CSV table of C-alpha atoms and ligand atoms in Angstrom, one decimal:
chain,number,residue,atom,x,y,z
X,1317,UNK,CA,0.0,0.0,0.0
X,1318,UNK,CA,1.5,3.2,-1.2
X,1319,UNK,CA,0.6,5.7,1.9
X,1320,UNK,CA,2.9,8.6,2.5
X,1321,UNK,CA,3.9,8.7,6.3
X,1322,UNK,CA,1.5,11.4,7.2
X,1323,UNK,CA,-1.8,9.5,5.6
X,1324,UNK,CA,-1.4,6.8,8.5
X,1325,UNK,CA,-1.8,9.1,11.4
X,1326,UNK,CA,-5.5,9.2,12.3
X,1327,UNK,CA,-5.4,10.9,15.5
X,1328,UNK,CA,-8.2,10.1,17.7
X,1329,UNK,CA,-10.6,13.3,18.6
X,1330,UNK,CA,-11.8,11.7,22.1
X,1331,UNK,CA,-13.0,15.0,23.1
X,1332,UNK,CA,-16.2,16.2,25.1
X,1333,UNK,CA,-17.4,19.1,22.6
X,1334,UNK,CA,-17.2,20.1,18.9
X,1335,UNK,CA,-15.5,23.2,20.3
X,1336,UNK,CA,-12.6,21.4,21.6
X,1337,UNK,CA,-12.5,19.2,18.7
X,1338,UNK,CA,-12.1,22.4,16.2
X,1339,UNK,CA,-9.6,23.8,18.2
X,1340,UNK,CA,-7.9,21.0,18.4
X,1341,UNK,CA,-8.1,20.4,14.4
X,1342,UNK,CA,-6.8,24.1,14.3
X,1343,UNK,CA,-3.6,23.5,16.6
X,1344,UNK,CA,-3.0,20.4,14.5
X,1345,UNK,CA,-3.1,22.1,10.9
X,1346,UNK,CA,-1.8,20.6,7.9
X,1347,UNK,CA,0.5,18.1,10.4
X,1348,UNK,CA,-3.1,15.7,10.9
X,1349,UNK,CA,-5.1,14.8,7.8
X,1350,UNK,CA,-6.9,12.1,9.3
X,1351,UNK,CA,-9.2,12.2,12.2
X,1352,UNK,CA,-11.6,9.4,14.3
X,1353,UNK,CA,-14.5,10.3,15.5
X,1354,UNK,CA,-16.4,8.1,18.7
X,1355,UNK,CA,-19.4,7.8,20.5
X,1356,UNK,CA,-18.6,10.8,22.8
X,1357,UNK,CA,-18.2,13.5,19.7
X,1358,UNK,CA,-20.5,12.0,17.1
X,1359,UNK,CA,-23.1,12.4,20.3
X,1360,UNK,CA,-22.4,16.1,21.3
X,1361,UNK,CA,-22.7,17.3,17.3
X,1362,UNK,CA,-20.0,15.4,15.9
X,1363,UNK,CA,-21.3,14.6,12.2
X,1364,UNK,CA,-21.9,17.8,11.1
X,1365,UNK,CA,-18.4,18.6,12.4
X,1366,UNK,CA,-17.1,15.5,10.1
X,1367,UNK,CA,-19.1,16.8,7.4
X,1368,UNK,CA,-17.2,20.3,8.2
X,1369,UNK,CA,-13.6,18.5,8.1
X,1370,UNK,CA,-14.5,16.4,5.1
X,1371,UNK,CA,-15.0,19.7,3.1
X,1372,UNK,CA,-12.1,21.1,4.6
X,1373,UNK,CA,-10.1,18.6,2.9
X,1374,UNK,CA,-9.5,16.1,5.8
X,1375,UNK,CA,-10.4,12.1,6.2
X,1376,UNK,CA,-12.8,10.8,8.7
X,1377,UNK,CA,-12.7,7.6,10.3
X,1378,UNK,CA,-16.2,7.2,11.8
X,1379,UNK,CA,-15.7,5.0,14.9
X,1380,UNK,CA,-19.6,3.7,15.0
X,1381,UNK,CA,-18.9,0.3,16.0
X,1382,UNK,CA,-21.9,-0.8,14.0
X,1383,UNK,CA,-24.4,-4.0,15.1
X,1384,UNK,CA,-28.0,-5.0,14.6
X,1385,UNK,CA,-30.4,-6.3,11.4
X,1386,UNK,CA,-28.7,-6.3,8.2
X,1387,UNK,CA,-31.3,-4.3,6.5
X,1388,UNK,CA,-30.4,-1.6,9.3
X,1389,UNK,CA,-26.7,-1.5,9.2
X,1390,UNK,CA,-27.5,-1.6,5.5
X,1391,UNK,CA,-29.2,1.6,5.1
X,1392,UNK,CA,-27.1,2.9,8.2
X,1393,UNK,CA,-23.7,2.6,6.5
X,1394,UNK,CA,-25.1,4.0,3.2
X,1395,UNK,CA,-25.9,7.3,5.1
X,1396,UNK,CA,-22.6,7.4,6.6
X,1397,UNK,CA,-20.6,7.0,2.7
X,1398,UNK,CA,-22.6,10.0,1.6
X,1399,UNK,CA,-21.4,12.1,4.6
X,1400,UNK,CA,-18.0,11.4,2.4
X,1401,UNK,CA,-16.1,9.8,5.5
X,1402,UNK,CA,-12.7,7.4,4.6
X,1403,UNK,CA,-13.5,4.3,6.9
X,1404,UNK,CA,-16.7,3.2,9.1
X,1405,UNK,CA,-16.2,0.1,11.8
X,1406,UNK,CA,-18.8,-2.5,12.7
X,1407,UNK,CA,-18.7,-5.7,14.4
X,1408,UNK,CA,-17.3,-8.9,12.6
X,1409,UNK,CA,-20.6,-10.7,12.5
X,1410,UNK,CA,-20.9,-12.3,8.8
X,1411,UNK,CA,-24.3,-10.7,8.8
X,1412,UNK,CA,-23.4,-7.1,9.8
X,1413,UNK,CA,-20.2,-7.3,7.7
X,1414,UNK,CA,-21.9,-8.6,4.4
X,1415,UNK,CA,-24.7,-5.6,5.4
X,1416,UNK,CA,-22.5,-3.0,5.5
X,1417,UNK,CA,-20.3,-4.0,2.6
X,1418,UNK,CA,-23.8,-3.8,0.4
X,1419,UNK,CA,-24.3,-0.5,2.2
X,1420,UNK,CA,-21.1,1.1,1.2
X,1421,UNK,CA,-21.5,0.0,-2.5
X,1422,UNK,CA,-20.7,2.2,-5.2
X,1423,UNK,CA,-19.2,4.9,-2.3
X,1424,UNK,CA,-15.4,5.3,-1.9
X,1425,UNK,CA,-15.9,4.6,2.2
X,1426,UNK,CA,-14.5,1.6,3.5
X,1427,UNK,CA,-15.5,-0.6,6.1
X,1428,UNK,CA,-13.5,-2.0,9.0
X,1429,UNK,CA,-14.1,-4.8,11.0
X,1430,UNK,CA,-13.5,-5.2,14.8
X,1431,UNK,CA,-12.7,-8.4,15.6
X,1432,UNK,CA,-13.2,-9.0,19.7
X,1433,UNK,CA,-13.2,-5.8,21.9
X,1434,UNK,CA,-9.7,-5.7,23.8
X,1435,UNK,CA,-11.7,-5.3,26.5
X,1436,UNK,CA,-12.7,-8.8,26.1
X,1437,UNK,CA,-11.1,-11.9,27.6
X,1438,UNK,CA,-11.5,-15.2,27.4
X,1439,UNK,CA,-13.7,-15.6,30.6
X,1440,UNK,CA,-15.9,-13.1,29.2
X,1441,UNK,CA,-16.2,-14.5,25.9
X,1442,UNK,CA,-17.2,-17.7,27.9
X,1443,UNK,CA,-19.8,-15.6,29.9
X,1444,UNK,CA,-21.6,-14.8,26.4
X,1445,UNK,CA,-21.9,-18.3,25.6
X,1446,UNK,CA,-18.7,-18.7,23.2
X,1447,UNK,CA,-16.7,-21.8,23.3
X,1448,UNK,CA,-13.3,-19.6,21.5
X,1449,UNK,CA,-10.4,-17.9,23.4
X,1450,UNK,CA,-10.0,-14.5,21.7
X,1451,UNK,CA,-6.7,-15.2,19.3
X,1452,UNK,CA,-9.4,-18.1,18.0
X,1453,UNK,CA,-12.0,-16.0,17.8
X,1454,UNK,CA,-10.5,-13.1,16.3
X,1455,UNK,CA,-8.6,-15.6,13.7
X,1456,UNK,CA,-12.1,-16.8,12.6
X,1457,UNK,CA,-13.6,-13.5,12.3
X,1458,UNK,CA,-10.2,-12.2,10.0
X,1459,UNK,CA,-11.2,-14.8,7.9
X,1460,UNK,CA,-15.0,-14.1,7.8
X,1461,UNK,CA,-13.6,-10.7,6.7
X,1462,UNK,CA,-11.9,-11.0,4.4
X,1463,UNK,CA,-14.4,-14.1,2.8
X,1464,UNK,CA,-17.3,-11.0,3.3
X,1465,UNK,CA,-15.1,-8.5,1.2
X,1466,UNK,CA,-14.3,-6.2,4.4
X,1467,UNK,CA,-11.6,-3.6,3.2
X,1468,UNK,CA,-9.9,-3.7,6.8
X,1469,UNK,CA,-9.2,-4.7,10.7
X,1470,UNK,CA,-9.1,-2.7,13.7
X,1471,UNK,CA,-6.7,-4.5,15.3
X,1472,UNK,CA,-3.4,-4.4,18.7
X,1473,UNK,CA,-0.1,-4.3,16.6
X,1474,UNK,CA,1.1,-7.1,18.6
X,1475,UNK,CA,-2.1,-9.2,16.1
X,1476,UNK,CA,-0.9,-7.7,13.1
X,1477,UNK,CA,2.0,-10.0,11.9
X,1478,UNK,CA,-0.9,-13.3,12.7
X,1479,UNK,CA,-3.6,-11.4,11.2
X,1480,UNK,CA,-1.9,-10.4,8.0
X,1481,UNK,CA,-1.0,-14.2,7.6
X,1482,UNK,CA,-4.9,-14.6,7.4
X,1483,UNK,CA,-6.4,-11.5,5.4
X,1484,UNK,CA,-3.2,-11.2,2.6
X,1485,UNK,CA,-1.9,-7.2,1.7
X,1486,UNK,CA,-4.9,-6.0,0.1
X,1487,UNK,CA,-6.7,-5.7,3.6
X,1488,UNK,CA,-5.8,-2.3,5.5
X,1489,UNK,CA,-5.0,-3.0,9.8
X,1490,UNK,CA,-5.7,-0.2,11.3
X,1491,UNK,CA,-4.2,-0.3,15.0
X,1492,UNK,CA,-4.5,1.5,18.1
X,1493,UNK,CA,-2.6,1.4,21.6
X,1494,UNK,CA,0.6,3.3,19.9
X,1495,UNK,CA,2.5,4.9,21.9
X,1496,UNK,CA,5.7,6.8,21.3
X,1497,UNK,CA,8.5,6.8,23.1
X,1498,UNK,CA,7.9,9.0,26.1
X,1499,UNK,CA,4.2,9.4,26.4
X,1500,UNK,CA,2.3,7.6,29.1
X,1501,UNK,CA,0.5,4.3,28.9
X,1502,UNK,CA,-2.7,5.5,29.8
X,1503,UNK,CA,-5.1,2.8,30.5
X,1504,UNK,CA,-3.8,1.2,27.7
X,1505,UNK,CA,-2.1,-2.3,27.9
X,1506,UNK,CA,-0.9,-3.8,24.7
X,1507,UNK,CA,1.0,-1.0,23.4
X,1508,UNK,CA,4.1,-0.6,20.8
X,1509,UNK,CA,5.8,2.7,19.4
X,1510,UNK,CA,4.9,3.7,16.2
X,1511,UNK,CA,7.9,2.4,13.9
X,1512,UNK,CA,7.4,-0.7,15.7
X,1513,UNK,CA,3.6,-1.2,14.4
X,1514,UNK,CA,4.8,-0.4,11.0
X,1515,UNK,CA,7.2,-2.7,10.6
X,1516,UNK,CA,4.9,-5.6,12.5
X,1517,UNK,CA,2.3,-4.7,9.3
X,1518,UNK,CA,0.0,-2.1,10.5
X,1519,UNK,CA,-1.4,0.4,7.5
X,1520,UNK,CA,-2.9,3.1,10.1
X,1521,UNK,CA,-1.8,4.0,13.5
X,1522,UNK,CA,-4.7,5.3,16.0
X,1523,UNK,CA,-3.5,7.6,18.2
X,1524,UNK,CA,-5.5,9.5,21.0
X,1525,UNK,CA,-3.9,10.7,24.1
X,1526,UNK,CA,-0.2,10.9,23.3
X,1527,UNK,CA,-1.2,13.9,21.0
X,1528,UNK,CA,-4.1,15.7,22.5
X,1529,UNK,CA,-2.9,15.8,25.6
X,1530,UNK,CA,0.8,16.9,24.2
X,1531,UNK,CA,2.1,20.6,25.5
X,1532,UNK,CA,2.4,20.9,21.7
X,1533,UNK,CA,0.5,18.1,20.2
X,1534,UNK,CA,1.3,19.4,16.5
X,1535,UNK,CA,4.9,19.0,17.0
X,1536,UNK,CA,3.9,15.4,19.1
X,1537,UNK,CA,2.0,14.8,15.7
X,1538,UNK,CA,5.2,15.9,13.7
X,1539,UNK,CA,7.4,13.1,15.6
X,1540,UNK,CA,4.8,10.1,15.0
X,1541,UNK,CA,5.2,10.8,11.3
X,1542,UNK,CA,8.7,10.9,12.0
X,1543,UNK,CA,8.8,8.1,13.4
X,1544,UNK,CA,6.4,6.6,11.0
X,1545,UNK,CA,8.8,7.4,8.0
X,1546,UNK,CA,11.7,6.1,9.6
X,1547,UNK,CA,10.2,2.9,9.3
X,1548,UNK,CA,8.9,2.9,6.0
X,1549,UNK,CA,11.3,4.9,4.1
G,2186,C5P,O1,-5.8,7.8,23.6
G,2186,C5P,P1,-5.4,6.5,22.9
G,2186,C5P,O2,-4.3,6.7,21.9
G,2186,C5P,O3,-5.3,5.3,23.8
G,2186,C5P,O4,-6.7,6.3,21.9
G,2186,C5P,C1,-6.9,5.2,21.2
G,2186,C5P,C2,-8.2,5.3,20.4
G,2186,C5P,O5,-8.4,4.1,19.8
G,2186,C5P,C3,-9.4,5.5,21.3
G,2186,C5P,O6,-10.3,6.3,20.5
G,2186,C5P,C4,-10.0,4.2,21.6
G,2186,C5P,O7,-11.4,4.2,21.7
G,2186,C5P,C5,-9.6,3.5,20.3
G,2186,C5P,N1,-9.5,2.0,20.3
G,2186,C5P,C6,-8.6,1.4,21.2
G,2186,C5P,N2,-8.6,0.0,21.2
G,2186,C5P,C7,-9.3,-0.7,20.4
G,2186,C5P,C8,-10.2,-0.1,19.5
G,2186,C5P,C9,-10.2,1.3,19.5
G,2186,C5P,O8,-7.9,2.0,22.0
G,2186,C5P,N3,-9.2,-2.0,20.4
């Protein structure tokens, strides 16, 4: 995949208000051309604010986690690809994925897959009735991906080098838990520096905290890609 360091920096805009979130875009400037939006902003007035970046120029990554009927995540996910955003998640059920995938059709969005929360483990998967561990499950789900025509992962770097195995190159992984060298962990456990998840296969790095709560998070933004380049280049 032919990405220029900065294009795999989506910094995460887990903020409480649009107002933040446009002053944070501001202090960024041309260093961030990709931004993920959650729950908490897409709540509080978030997609017209998407809408707003998208016309500025930027990509959006619409973190929606997406799950229900197929017809509904259907008509959902065709919304979301004419608000113009880059990449969309939803659950790795076959049925959600194959709905959202029919959704996006004819759109230039892209949907990603989540494979098992990380918040999951394999007593809780066995308290909702699954008889997996999580690198089982999540191996099974890759491959339902991929089967469905998914264009991408959300995935920890440390899964990357399996999950590539499963999915081939033309599937974007899209990780989060990166942390450069100096910035705190957070509440964050698997975590790995940015040149790191590179070279272990991720496309995307996710990164949240580590730049919005820099002193200067476009010159924290600036290193990343640094450190980004240093391990493509
Ligand atoms: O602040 P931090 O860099 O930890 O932010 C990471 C972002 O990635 C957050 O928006 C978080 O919700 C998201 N994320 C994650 N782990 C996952 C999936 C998404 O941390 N497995």
């Amino acid at each position: 995949m032919a990405l220029d360091a900065r294009e795999r920096l989506i910094v995460a805009l887990d903020l409480p208000s649009v107002d933040a979130a446009e002053k944070m875009v501001a202090r960024l400037g041309e260093s961030v051309l990709f931004y993920k939006i959650g729950y908490q902003l897409v709540f509080a007035g978030g997609l017209p604010f998407a809408a707003g970046l998208i016309a500025a120029g930027k990509q959006v990554f619409l973190d929606l986690k997406l799950h229900d009927i197929g017809n509904t995540v259907e008509q959902g996910v065709a919304s979301v690809a004419q608000l113009g955003a880059t990449f969309l998640t939803v659950h790795a059920y076959p049925q959600t994925m194959k709905a959202a995938v029919a959704g996006k059709r004819g759109s230039t969005l892209r949907i990603l897959a989540v494979t098992v929360l990380t918040s999951y483990d394999d007593a809780d998967l066995a308290a909702a009735g699954y008889e997996m561990n999580v690198p089982e499950l999540a191996a099974a789900r890759a491959a339902q991906a991929r089967d469905t025509g998914v264009d991408g992962l959300v995935c920890s770097a440390e899964e990357a080098t399996n999950l590539r195995k499963i999915v081939g190159p033309g599937m974007a992984l899209v990780t989060p838990g990166i942390r450069p060298m100096g910035s705190t962990t957070g509440d964050q456990k698997r975590i790995m520096g940015p040149a790191r998840a590179i070279r272990c296969g991720a496309d995307y790095l996710v990164v949240g905290r580590p730049v919005l709560e820099a002193a200067d998070p476009r010159k924290a933004a600036d290193a990343i890609v640094a450190e980004v380049e240093q391990a493509t280049g």
